[in-house]
């Protein structure tokens, strides 16, 4: 008996085009996305979720800018178009057709359980039908490319579970004893730490406590200078584990260096000289500056050559679209649309 081989794992994730990305986004999401292209070369699909952005953004020029900015950011930080696809969600309009087919087999009970919808309304976002239907479009995003691995943050886990349920509903309604129409996706939860912002809360654009990814020089030093610390005087022992500056420093240092810096904190001294928060902040600013220097240079190049960015987005969409087309054709036939 010959069993059908399981489909090759395909990584798929959407990126919100929500303006300048920050260090929290970098360690929380972007690093993992880029690392997955090494593990699954040719099978890492990333798209910029511009249809989804319309649920909260009503400024066409800003939407275009944000999409471009997200693409430039990923390409600068190492997304390699030879190993990954990076496309605009809206270049594949077929997702809406699949979202509709999913809507017709999905009960209102499931939709009404959406925690992200409730959270967004609680934040004051207008409860439009688009916002309510967000999970249908996101499920279609995943299922249309037979995405099997979906790297997301915890806040997106329920959406991936909804996609699993919706795939099952469509399969149960229409696949009969034949092969499933849609492949069941699994979420990959990163092990990334929560990156603290300058006030010690989670770094987030909603809290105004962020360090943008590509800041450098004086502006960067000013932002790092604003990180809240206690008022222990210079030369006294400090506690690395409760310090927001150390929380960020750790992300840029290997274990040996982390131990060394923690040692300076606890001693309140470095090489016989007093060590205080000002020194820790200078060290952090230098590290951020150096870490992102190559990416900043690539970014400058891409900003001068928007046609290169556009070419990646178009070429990726051209490669992704036949897959979407195949899924939609299969589903259309199965439901009786001819
Ligand atoms: P924001 O909180 O700034 O609005 P998003 O919600 O758009 O950020 O997050 C996009 C991605 O970045 C998500 O995968 C999220 O988990 C990750 N992320 C955002 N902020 C942080 C943070 N401070 N620490 C770790 N990951 C983060
Ligand atoms: N909702 C996701 C977010 O806010 C973005 C997204 C849209 C997505 N479609 C997706 C993520 C499909 C993973 C898979 O971050």
mmCIF file of C-alpha atoms and ligand atoms in Angstrom:
data_model
loop_
_atom_site.group_PDB
_atom_site.id
_atom_site.type_symbol
_atom_site.label_atom_id
_atom_site.label_comp_id
_atom_site.label_asym_id
_atom_site.label_seq_id
_atom_site.Cartn_x
_atom_site.Cartn_y
_atom_site.Cartn_z
ATOM 1 C CA UNK A 1 0.000 0.000 0.000
ATOM 2 C CA UNK A 2 1.524 3.336 -0.968
ATOM 3 C CA UNK A 3 0.601 6.213 1.312
ATOM 4 C CA UNK A 4 0.474 9.729 -0.115
ATOM 5 C CA UNK A 5 3.511 11.644 1.166
ATOM 6 C CA UNK A 6 2.604 14.537 3.450
ATOM 7 C CA UNK A 7 2.862 17.965 1.786
ATOM 8 C CA UNK A 8 6.177 19.807 2.230
ATOM 9 C CA UNK A 9 5.984 22.171 5.189
ATOM 10 C CA UNK A 10 5.197 25.669 4.006
ATOM 11 C CA UNK A 11 5.763 28.596 6.330
ATOM 12 C CA UNK A 12 3.323 31.429 5.994
ATOM 13 C CA UNK A 13 2.772 34.629 7.901
ATOM 14 C CA UNK A 14 1.276 38.062 7.455
ATOM 15 C CA UNK A 15 2.947 41.303 8.469
ATOM 16 C CA UNK A 16 0.808 44.231 9.582
ATOM 17 C CA UNK A 17 1.858 47.388 7.705
ATOM 18 C CA UNK A 18 1.475 49.483 10.804
ATOM 19 C CA UNK A 19 4.212 52.090 10.428
ATOM 20 C CA UNK A 20 7.791 52.173 11.590
ATOM 21 C CA UNK A 21 8.702 48.854 13.165
ATOM 22 C CA UNK A 22 10.538 48.755 16.477
ATOM 23 C CA UNK A 23 13.001 46.623 18.398
ATOM 24 C CA UNK A 24 10.119 44.674 19.982
ATOM 25 C CA UNK A 25 8.848 43.687 16.539
ATOM 26 C CA UNK A 26 12.374 42.743 15.536
ATOM 27 C CA UNK A 27 13.113 40.339 18.382
ATOM 28 C CA UNK A 28 9.475 39.258 18.736
ATOM 29 C CA UNK A 29 8.728 38.442 15.107
ATOM 30 C CA UNK A 30 11.132 39.496 12.360
ATOM 31 C CA UNK A 31 14.155 37.492 13.564
ATOM 32 C CA UNK A 32 12.098 34.278 13.569
ATOM 33 C CA UNK A 33 10.592 34.986 10.169
ATOM 34 C CA UNK A 34 14.002 35.478 8.644
ATOM 35 C CA UNK A 35 15.500 32.428 10.379
ATOM 36 C CA UNK A 36 12.739 30.224 8.945
ATOM 37 C CA UNK A 37 13.937 30.897 5.392
ATOM 38 C CA UNK A 38 17.101 28.948 6.261
ATOM 39 C CA UNK A 39 15.095 25.999 7.586
ATOM 40 C CA UNK A 40 12.520 25.986 4.801
ATOM 41 C CA UNK A 41 14.229 27.573 1.786
ATOM 42 C CA UNK A 42 11.773 28.302 -0.997
ATOM 43 C CA UNK A 43 8.848 27.541 1.294
ATOM 44 C CA UNK A 44 8.739 30.681 3.420
ATOM 45 C CA UNK A 45 5.807 32.864 2.333
ATOM 46 C CA UNK A 46 5.385 36.306 3.867
ATOM 47 C CA UNK A 47 2.908 38.909 2.823
ATOM 48 C CA UNK A 48 2.107 42.433 3.900
ATOM 49 C CA UNK A 49 -1.461 42.410 5.137
ATOM 50 C CA UNK A 50 -2.747 45.547 3.432
ATOM 51 C CA UNK A 51 -6.361 44.348 3.134
ATOM 52 C CA UNK A 52 -6.351 43.750 6.874
ATOM 53 C CA UNK A 53 -4.844 47.188 7.490
ATOM 54 C CA UNK A 54 -7.982 48.752 5.980
ATOM 55 C CA UNK A 55 -9.846 47.691 9.124
ATOM 56 C CA UNK A 56 -7.964 50.363 11.060
ATOM 57 C CA UNK A 57 -6.286 52.706 8.556
ATOM 58 C CA UNK A 58 -8.179 55.102 6.283
ATOM 59 C CA UNK A 59 -5.365 57.082 4.746
ATOM 60 C CA UNK A 60 -4.402 55.827 1.266
ATOM 61 C CA UNK A 61 -1.038 57.594 1.162
ATOM 62 C CA UNK A 62 -0.078 56.285 4.575
ATOM 63 C CA UNK A 63 -1.182 52.774 3.721
ATOM 64 C CA UNK A 64 1.041 52.817 0.625
ATOM 65 C CA UNK A 65 3.942 54.221 2.629
ATOM 66 C CA UNK A 66 3.531 51.643 5.391
ATOM 67 C CA UNK A 67 3.437 48.767 2.929
ATOM 68 C CA UNK A 68 6.604 50.018 1.257
ATOM 69 C CA UNK A 69 8.231 50.572 4.632
ATOM 70 C CA UNK A 70 7.412 47.053 5.831
ATOM 71 C CA UNK A 71 8.888 45.594 2.633
ATOM 72 C CA UNK A 72 12.047 47.709 2.931
ATOM 73 C CA UNK A 73 12.404 46.729 6.594
ATOM 74 C CA UNK A 74 12.193 42.986 5.941
ATOM 75 C CA UNK A 75 14.534 43.158 2.945
ATOM 76 C CA UNK A 76 17.042 45.304 4.867
ATOM 77 C CA UNK A 77 17.063 42.906 7.781
ATOM 78 C CA UNK A 78 17.887 39.916 5.632
ATOM 79 C CA UNK A 79 14.765 38.544 4.022
ATOM 80 C CA UNK A 80 16.207 36.927 0.923
ATOM 81 C CA UNK A 81 13.920 36.814 -2.123
ATOM 82 C CA UNK A 82 15.851 33.773 -3.361
ATOM 83 C CA UNK A 83 14.611 31.787 -0.360
ATOM 84 C CA UNK A 84 11.416 33.590 0.707
ATOM 85 C CA UNK A 85 8.451 35.195 -0.957
ATOM 86 C CA UNK A 86 7.455 38.686 0.122
ATOM 87 C CA UNK A 87 4.278 39.980 -1.460
ATOM 88 C CA UNK A 88 1.326 42.271 -0.950
ATOM 89 C CA UNK A 89 -1.782 40.508 0.309
ATOM 90 C CA UNK A 90 -3.882 42.579 -2.107
ATOM 91 C CA UNK A 91 -1.955 41.305 -5.137
ATOM 92 C CA UNK A 92 -3.798 38.004 -4.606
ATOM 93 C CA UNK A 93 -7.497 38.971 -4.651
ATOM 94 C CA UNK A 94 -8.440 35.270 -4.710
ATOM 95 C CA UNK A 95 -8.202 35.302 -0.897
ATOM 96 C CA UNK A 96 -11.553 37.085 -0.784
ATOM 97 C CA UNK A 97 -13.229 34.325 -2.710
ATOM 98 C CA UNK A 98 -11.924 31.739 -0.296
ATOM 99 C CA UNK A 99 -12.911 33.950 2.658
ATOM 100 C CA UNK A 100 -16.481 33.921 1.327
ATOM 101 C CA UNK A 101 -16.547 30.139 0.959
ATOM 102 C CA UNK A 102 -15.267 29.871 4.540
ATOM 103 C CA UNK A 103 -17.853 32.413 5.744
ATOM 104 C CA UNK A 104 -20.631 30.210 4.384
ATOM 105 C CA UNK A 105 -19.567 27.162 6.417
ATOM 106 C CA UNK A 106 -18.580 29.019 9.602
ATOM 107 C CA UNK A 107 -21.095 29.527 12.393
ATOM 108 C CA UNK A 108 -21.661 32.885 14.037
ATOM 109 C CA UNK A 109 -20.820 31.271 17.376
ATOM 110 C CA UNK A 110 -17.179 30.877 16.351
ATOM 111 C CA UNK A 111 -16.927 34.397 14.987
ATOM 112 C CA UNK A 112 -18.422 35.848 18.153
ATOM 113 C CA UNK A 113 -15.718 34.200 20.262
ATOM 114 C CA UNK A 114 -12.978 36.315 18.618
ATOM 115 C CA UNK A 115 -10.940 37.872 21.409
ATOM 116 C CA UNK A 116 -9.022 40.085 19.011
ATOM 117 C CA UNK A 117 -12.288 41.703 17.786
ATOM 118 C CA UNK A 118 -13.333 42.378 21.383
ATOM 119 C CA UNK A 119 -9.897 43.750 22.275
ATOM 120 C CA UNK A 120 -9.868 46.075 19.293
ATOM 121 C CA UNK A 121 -13.315 47.433 20.107
ATOM 122 C CA UNK A 122 -12.242 47.941 23.706
ATOM 123 C CA UNK A 123 -9.320 50.013 22.335
ATOM 124 C CA UNK A 124 -11.843 52.263 20.578
ATOM 125 C CA UNK A 125 -11.548 50.895 17.029
ATOM 126 C CA UNK A 126 -14.830 51.256 15.114
ATOM 127 C CA UNK A 127 -16.641 47.899 14.991
ATOM 128 C CA UNK A 128 -17.012 47.554 11.205
ATOM 129 C CA UNK A 129 -18.095 44.393 9.394
ATOM 130 C CA UNK A 130 -14.528 44.242 8.067
ATOM 131 C CA UNK A 131 -13.116 44.141 11.577
ATOM 132 C CA UNK A 132 -15.606 41.439 12.553
ATOM 133 C CA UNK A 133 -14.704 39.385 9.464
ATOM 134 C CA UNK A 134 -10.951 39.775 10.005
ATOM 135 C CA UNK A 135 -10.564 36.115 11.097
ATOM 136 C CA UNK A 136 -12.198 34.841 7.880
ATOM 137 C CA UNK A 137 -9.749 36.738 5.710
ATOM 138 C CA UNK A 138 -6.831 35.636 7.866
ATOM 139 C CA UNK A 139 -7.920 31.981 7.628
ATOM 140 C CA UNK A 140 -8.190 32.369 3.849
ATOM 141 C CA UNK A 141 -4.677 33.903 3.795
ATOM 142 C CA UNK A 142 -3.282 30.799 5.411
ATOM 143 C CA UNK A 143 -5.372 28.127 3.712
ATOM 144 C CA UNK A 144 -5.140 29.437 0.163
ATOM 145 C CA UNK A 145 -1.381 28.725 0.004
ATOM 146 C CA UNK A 146 -1.636 25.385 1.846
ATOM 147 C CA UNK A 147 0.335 27.038 4.653
ATOM 148 C CA UNK A 148 1.214 24.393 7.221
ATOM 149 C CA UNK A 149 3.407 26.353 9.651
ATOM 150 C CA UNK A 150 2.301 29.779 10.801
ATOM 151 C CA UNK A 151 4.776 31.725 12.960
ATOM 152 C CA UNK A 152 2.774 34.209 15.018
ATOM 153 C CA UNK A 153 2.737 35.944 18.382
ATOM 154 C CA UNK A 154 0.447 34.671 21.159
ATOM 155 C CA UNK A 155 -2.165 37.302 20.338
ATOM 156 C CA UNK A 156 -2.703 35.633 16.940
ATOM 157 C CA UNK A 157 -3.060 32.074 18.203
ATOM 158 C CA UNK A 158 -6.851 32.105 18.256
ATOM 159 C CA UNK A 159 -6.878 33.234 14.633
ATOM 160 C CA UNK A 160 -4.802 30.223 13.621
ATOM 161 C CA UNK A 161 -7.132 27.954 15.606
ATOM 162 C CA UNK A 162 -10.064 29.494 13.734
ATOM 163 C CA UNK A 163 -8.278 28.722 10.453
ATOM 164 C CA UNK A 164 -7.946 25.086 11.574
ATOM 165 C CA UNK A 165 -11.678 24.943 12.383
ATOM 166 C CA UNK A 166 -12.679 26.636 9.148
ATOM 167 C CA UNK A 167 -10.562 24.217 7.089
ATOM 168 C CA UNK A 168 -12.321 21.339 8.837
ATOM 169 C CA UNK A 169 -15.776 22.838 8.186
ATOM 170 C CA UNK A 170 -15.116 23.180 4.463
ATOM 171 C CA UNK A 171 -13.531 19.745 4.228
ATOM 172 C CA UNK A 172 -16.408 18.121 6.104
ATOM 173 C CA UNK A 173 -19.005 19.893 4.018
ATOM 174 C CA UNK A 174 -17.474 19.206 0.610
ATOM 175 C CA UNK A 175 -14.503 16.832 0.501
ATOM 176 C CA UNK A 176 -16.528 13.671 1.231
ATOM 177 C CA UNK A 177 -14.238 10.626 1.245
ATOM 178 C CA UNK A 178 -11.780 12.301 -1.099
ATOM 179 C CA UNK A 179 -8.594 14.152 -0.169
ATOM 180 C CA UNK A 180 -9.144 17.253 1.962
ATOM 181 C CA UNK A 181 -9.698 20.489 0.074
ATOM 182 C CA UNK A 182 -7.728 22.519 2.588
ATOM 183 C CA UNK A 183 -4.656 21.604 4.609
ATOM 184 C CA UNK A 184 -4.706 22.002 8.401
ATOM 185 C CA UNK A 185 -2.223 24.678 9.540
ATOM 186 C CA UNK A 186 -0.293 24.705 12.811
ATOM 187 C CA UNK A 187 0.884 27.815 14.653
ATOM 188 C CA UNK A 188 4.556 28.164 15.562
ATOM 189 C CA UNK A 189 4.853 30.231 18.711
ATOM 190 C CA UNK A 190 8.199 31.977 18.938
ATOM 191 C CA UNK A 191 10.239 31.711 22.101
ATOM 192 C CA UNK A 192 11.007 35.410 21.879
ATOM 193 C CA UNK A 193 11.054 37.379 25.091
ATOM 194 C CA UNK A 194 8.766 40.337 25.610
ATOM 195 C CA UNK A 195 10.971 43.303 24.782
ATOM 196 C CA UNK A 196 10.577 46.132 27.311
ATOM 197 C CA UNK A 197 9.997 49.693 26.163
ATOM 198 C CA UNK A 198 11.541 52.820 27.650
ATOM 199 C CA UNK A 199 8.912 52.898 30.439
ATOM 200 C CA UNK A 200 9.367 49.221 31.336
ATOM 201 C CA UNK A 201 6.049 48.132 29.821
ATOM 202 C CA UNK A 202 6.026 45.946 26.680
ATOM 203 C CA UNK A 203 7.526 47.971 23.856
ATOM 204 C CA UNK A 204 4.584 48.903 21.654
ATOM 205 C CA UNK A 205 3.601 51.628 19.236
ATOM 206 C CA UNK A 206 0.423 52.098 21.301
ATOM 207 C CA UNK A 207 2.437 53.083 24.394
ATOM 208 C CA UNK A 208 4.820 55.590 22.785
ATOM 209 C CA UNK A 209 7.728 53.812 24.501
ATOM 210 C CA UNK A 210 9.546 52.412 21.519
ATOM 211 C CA UNK A 211 12.970 52.479 19.965
ATOM 212 C CA UNK A 212 12.575 52.415 16.172
ATOM 213 C CA UNK A 213 14.706 49.874 14.348
ATOM 214 C CA UNK A 214 16.725 52.210 12.207
ATOM 215 C CA UNK A 215 17.406 55.092 14.563
ATOM 216 C CA UNK A 216 21.069 55.917 15.054
ATOM 217 C CA UNK A 217 23.470 58.608 16.281
ATOM 218 C CA UNK A 218 22.211 61.416 18.488
ATOM 219 C CA UNK A 219 18.505 60.625 18.105
ATOM 220 C CA UNK A 220 19.089 57.057 19.195
ATOM 221 C CA UNK A 221 21.133 58.222 22.181
ATOM 222 C CA UNK A 222 18.351 60.591 23.161
ATOM 223 C CA UNK A 223 15.752 57.819 23.063
ATOM 224 C CA UNK A 224 17.969 55.439 25.027
ATOM 225 C CA UNK A 225 18.606 58.253 27.508
ATOM 226 C CA UNK A 226 14.864 58.383 28.190
ATOM 227 C CA UNK A 227 14.698 54.782 29.413
ATOM 228 C CA UNK A 228 13.344 54.869 32.946
ATOM 229 C CA UNK A 229 15.662 53.693 35.733
ATOM 230 C CA UNK A 230 15.627 54.133 39.504
ATOM 231 C CA UNK A 231 17.718 56.850 41.104
ATOM 232 C CA UNK A 232 20.564 54.792 42.590
ATOM 233 C CA UNK A 233 23.606 57.113 42.674
ATOM 234 C CA UNK A 234 26.647 56.412 40.501
ATOM 235 C CA UNK A 235 29.014 53.865 41.998
ATOM 236 C CA UNK A 236 26.380 52.028 44.067
ATOM 237 C CA UNK A 237 25.478 48.409 43.233
ATOM 238 C CA UNK A 238 22.658 48.065 40.688
ATOM 239 C CA UNK A 239 20.196 45.230 40.033
ATOM 240 C CA UNK A 240 20.397 44.053 36.428
ATOM 241 C CA UNK A 241 17.293 41.883 36.639
ATOM 242 C CA UNK A 242 14.957 44.767 37.407
ATOM 243 C CA UNK A 243 16.640 47.271 35.075
ATOM 244 C CA UNK A 244 14.932 48.206 31.773
ATOM 245 C CA UNK A 245 18.293 49.092 30.207
ATOM 246 C CA UNK A 246 19.747 45.688 31.067
ATOM 247 C CA UNK A 247 16.532 44.047 29.757
ATOM 248 C CA UNK A 248 17.386 45.518 26.357
ATOM 249 C CA UNK A 249 21.163 45.058 26.616
ATOM 250 C CA UNK A 250 20.640 41.317 27.090
ATOM 251 C CA UNK A 251 19.112 41.056 23.634
ATOM 252 C CA UNK A 252 22.308 42.292 22.012
ATOM 253 C CA UNK A 253 24.824 40.260 24.033
ATOM 254 C CA UNK A 254 25.755 36.582 24.183
ATOM 255 C CA UNK A 255 25.711 34.768 27.522
ATOM 256 C CA UNK A 256 29.314 35.539 28.440
ATOM 257 C CA UNK A 257 28.845 39.217 27.750
ATOM 258 C CA UNK A 258 25.531 39.286 29.618
ATOM 259 C CA UNK A 259 27.313 37.848 32.675
ATOM 260 C CA UNK A 260 30.068 40.419 32.356
ATOM 261 C CA UNK A 261 27.636 43.348 32.138
ATOM 262 C CA UNK A 262 25.571 41.949 35.041
ATOM 263 C CA UNK A 263 28.833 41.847 37.008
ATOM 264 C CA UNK A 264 29.442 45.571 36.360
ATOM 265 C CA UNK A 265 25.886 46.291 37.498
ATOM 266 C CA UNK A 266 26.232 44.353 40.755
ATOM 267 C CA UNK A 267 29.605 45.916 41.504
ATOM 268 C CA UNK A 268 28.552 49.415 40.461
ATOM 269 C CA UNK A 269 31.989 49.452 38.850
ATOM 270 C CA UNK A 270 33.783 48.544 35.647
ATOM 271 C CA UNK A 271 37.574 48.150 35.520
ATOM 272 C CA UNK A 272 37.945 50.042 38.787
ATOM 273 C CA UNK A 273 35.814 52.978 37.569
ATOM 274 C CA UNK A 274 32.262 53.686 38.761
ATOM 275 C CA UNK A 275 29.570 52.152 36.520
ATOM 276 C CA UNK A 276 26.056 53.600 36.539
ATOM 277 C CA UNK A 277 22.918 53.817 34.420
ATOM 278 C CA UNK A 278 24.482 56.468 32.165
ATOM 279 C CA UNK A 279 27.256 54.027 31.211
ATOM 280 C CA UNK A 280 24.783 51.204 30.678
ATOM 281 C CA UNK A 281 22.739 53.442 28.396
ATOM 282 C CA UNK A 282 25.801 54.428 26.371
ATOM 283 C CA UNK A 283 26.702 50.793 25.971
ATOM 284 C CA UNK A 284 23.161 49.981 24.846
ATOM 285 C CA UNK A 285 23.063 52.809 22.289
ATOM 286 C CA UNK A 286 26.423 51.657 20.856
ATOM 287 C CA UNK A 287 25.162 48.098 20.591
ATOM 288 C CA UNK A 288 21.912 49.050 18.856
ATOM 289 C CA UNK A 289 23.797 51.347 16.498
ATOM 290 C CA UNK A 290 26.303 48.636 15.564
ATOM 291 C CA UNK A 291 23.792 45.778 15.368
ATOM 292 C CA UNK A 292 21.608 47.520 12.800
ATOM 293 C CA UNK A 293 24.378 49.307 10.856
ATOM 294 C CA UNK A 294 24.454 46.802 7.948
ATOM 295 C CA UNK A 295 20.641 46.809 7.768
ATOM 296 C CA UNK A 296 20.606 50.626 7.785
ATOM 297 C CA UNK A 297 22.974 50.668 4.834
ATOM 298 C CA UNK A 298 20.796 48.204 2.900
ATOM 299 C CA UNK A 299 17.750 50.271 3.810
ATOM 300 C CA UNK A 300 19.342 53.458 2.466
ATOM 301 C CA UNK A 301 20.036 51.669 -0.790
ATOM 302 C CA UNK A 302 16.464 50.368 -1.068
ATOM 303 C CA UNK A 303 14.965 53.765 -0.260
ATOM 304 C CA UNK A 304 16.911 55.118 -3.244
ATOM 305 C CA UNK A 305 15.777 52.188 -5.421
ATOM 306 C CA UNK A 306 12.057 51.649 -4.789
ATOM 307 C CA UNK A 307 11.863 49.808 -8.122
ATOM 308 C CA UNK A 308 13.930 46.976 -6.606
ATOM 309 C CA UNK A 309 11.434 46.658 -3.757
ATOM 310 C CA UNK A 310 8.498 46.720 -6.127
ATOM 311 C CA UNK A 311 10.150 44.032 -8.267
ATOM 312 C CA UNK A 312 10.435 41.701 -5.250
ATOM 313 C CA UNK A 313 6.792 42.267 -4.310
ATOM 314 C CA UNK A 314 5.571 41.670 -7.860
ATOM 315 C CA UNK A 315 7.773 38.681 -8.533
ATOM 316 C CA UNK A 316 6.745 37.061 -5.253
ATOM 317 C CA UNK A 317 3.062 37.674 -5.981
ATOM 318 C CA UNK A 318 3.493 36.131 -9.423
ATOM 319 C CA UNK A 319 4.958 33.025 -7.788
ATOM 320 C CA UNK A 320 2.293 32.815 -5.046
ATOM 321 C CA UNK A 321 -0.735 33.447 -7.211
ATOM 322 C CA UNK A 322 -0.860 30.139 -9.139
ATOM 323 C CA UNK A 323 -0.991 28.333 -5.804
ATOM 324 C CA UNK A 324 -3.921 30.487 -4.691
ATOM 325 C CA UNK A 325 -5.576 29.939 -8.057
ATOM 326 C CA UNK A 326 -5.231 26.158 -7.742
ATOM 327 C CA UNK A 327 -6.813 26.172 -4.271
ATOM 328 C CA UNK A 328 -9.682 28.379 -5.327
ATOM 329 C CA UNK A 329 -10.358 26.343 -8.480
ATOM 330 C CA UNK A 330 -10.401 23.138 -6.420
ATOM 331 C CA UNK A 331 -12.810 24.697 -3.918
ATOM 332 C CA UNK A 332 -15.061 26.242 -6.579
ATOM 333 C CA UNK A 333 -15.488 22.864 -8.225
ATOM 334 C CA UNK A 334 -16.174 21.189 -4.895
ATOM 335 C CA UNK A 335 -18.896 23.631 -3.814
ATOM 336 C CA UNK A 336 -20.630 23.595 -7.185
ATOM 337 C CA UNK A 337 -19.517 26.917 -8.694
ATOM 338 C CA UNK A 338 -18.621 26.423 -12.301
HETATM 339 P P1 LIG B 1 2.702 46.808 18.532
HETATM 340 O O1 LIG B 1 2.510 46.283 19.932
HETATM 341 O O2 LIG B 1 3.801 47.823 18.455
HETATM 342 O O3 LIG B 1 1.398 47.292 17.942
HETATM 343 P P2 LIG B 1 2.267 44.548 16.831
HETATM 344 O O4 LIG B 1 1.123 44.126 17.688
HETATM 345 O O5 LIG B 1 1.974 45.106 15.475
HETATM 346 O O6 LIG B 1 3.173 45.591 17.661
HETATM 347 O O7 LIG B 1 3.265 43.324 16.731
HETATM 348 C C1 LIG B 1 3.773 42.749 15.538
HETATM 349 C C2 LIG B 1 4.623 41.550 15.940
HETATM 350 O O8 LIG B 1 5.721 41.953 16.803
HETATM 351 C C3 LIG B 1 3.841 40.499 16.735
HETATM 352 O O9 LIG B 1 4.263 39.216 16.318
HETATM 353 C C4 LIG B 1 4.238 40.737 18.177
HETATM 354 O O10 LIG B 1 4.179 39.548 18.942
HETATM 355 C C5 LIG B 1 5.682 41.263 18.047
HETATM 356 N N1 LIG B 1 5.964 42.239 19.136
HETATM 357 C C6 LIG B 1 5.480 43.490 19.226
HETATM 358 N N2 LIG B 1 5.959 44.122 20.335
HETATM 359 C C7 LIG B 1 6.754 43.227 20.963
HETATM 360 C C8 LIG B 1 7.544 43.273 22.164
HETATM 361 N N3 LIG B 1 7.612 44.362 22.915
HETATM 362 N N4 LIG B 1 8.236 42.170 22.519
HETATM 363 C C9 LIG B 1 8.200 41.048 21.737
HETATM 364 N N5 LIG B 1 7.466 40.953 20.598
HETATM 365 C C10 LIG B 1 6.753 42.011 20.198
HETATM 366 N N1 LIG B 2 -3.325 39.334 11.947
HETATM 367 C C1 LIG B 2 -1.883 39.305 11.866
HETATM 368 C C2 LIG B 2 -1.308 40.371 12.841
HETATM 369 O O1 LIG B 2 -2.014 41.245 13.283
HETATM 370 C C3 LIG B 2 -1.401 39.557 10.471
HETATM 371 C C4 LIG B 2 -1.896 38.489 9.524
HETATM 372 C C5 LIG B 2 -2.824 38.640 8.516
HETATM 373 C C6 LIG B 2 -1.458 37.138 9.510
HETATM 374 N N2 LIG B 2 -3.006 37.439 7.883
HETATM 375 C C7 LIG B 2 -2.185 36.511 8.441
HETATM 376 C C8 LIG B 2 -0.545 36.399 10.273
HETATM 377 C C9 LIG B 2 -2.003 35.142 8.156
HETATM 378 C C10 LIG B 2 -0.376 35.049 9.983
HETATM 379 C C11 LIG B 2 -1.095 34.423 8.939
HETATM 380 O O2 LIG B 2 -0.124 40.338 13.141
#
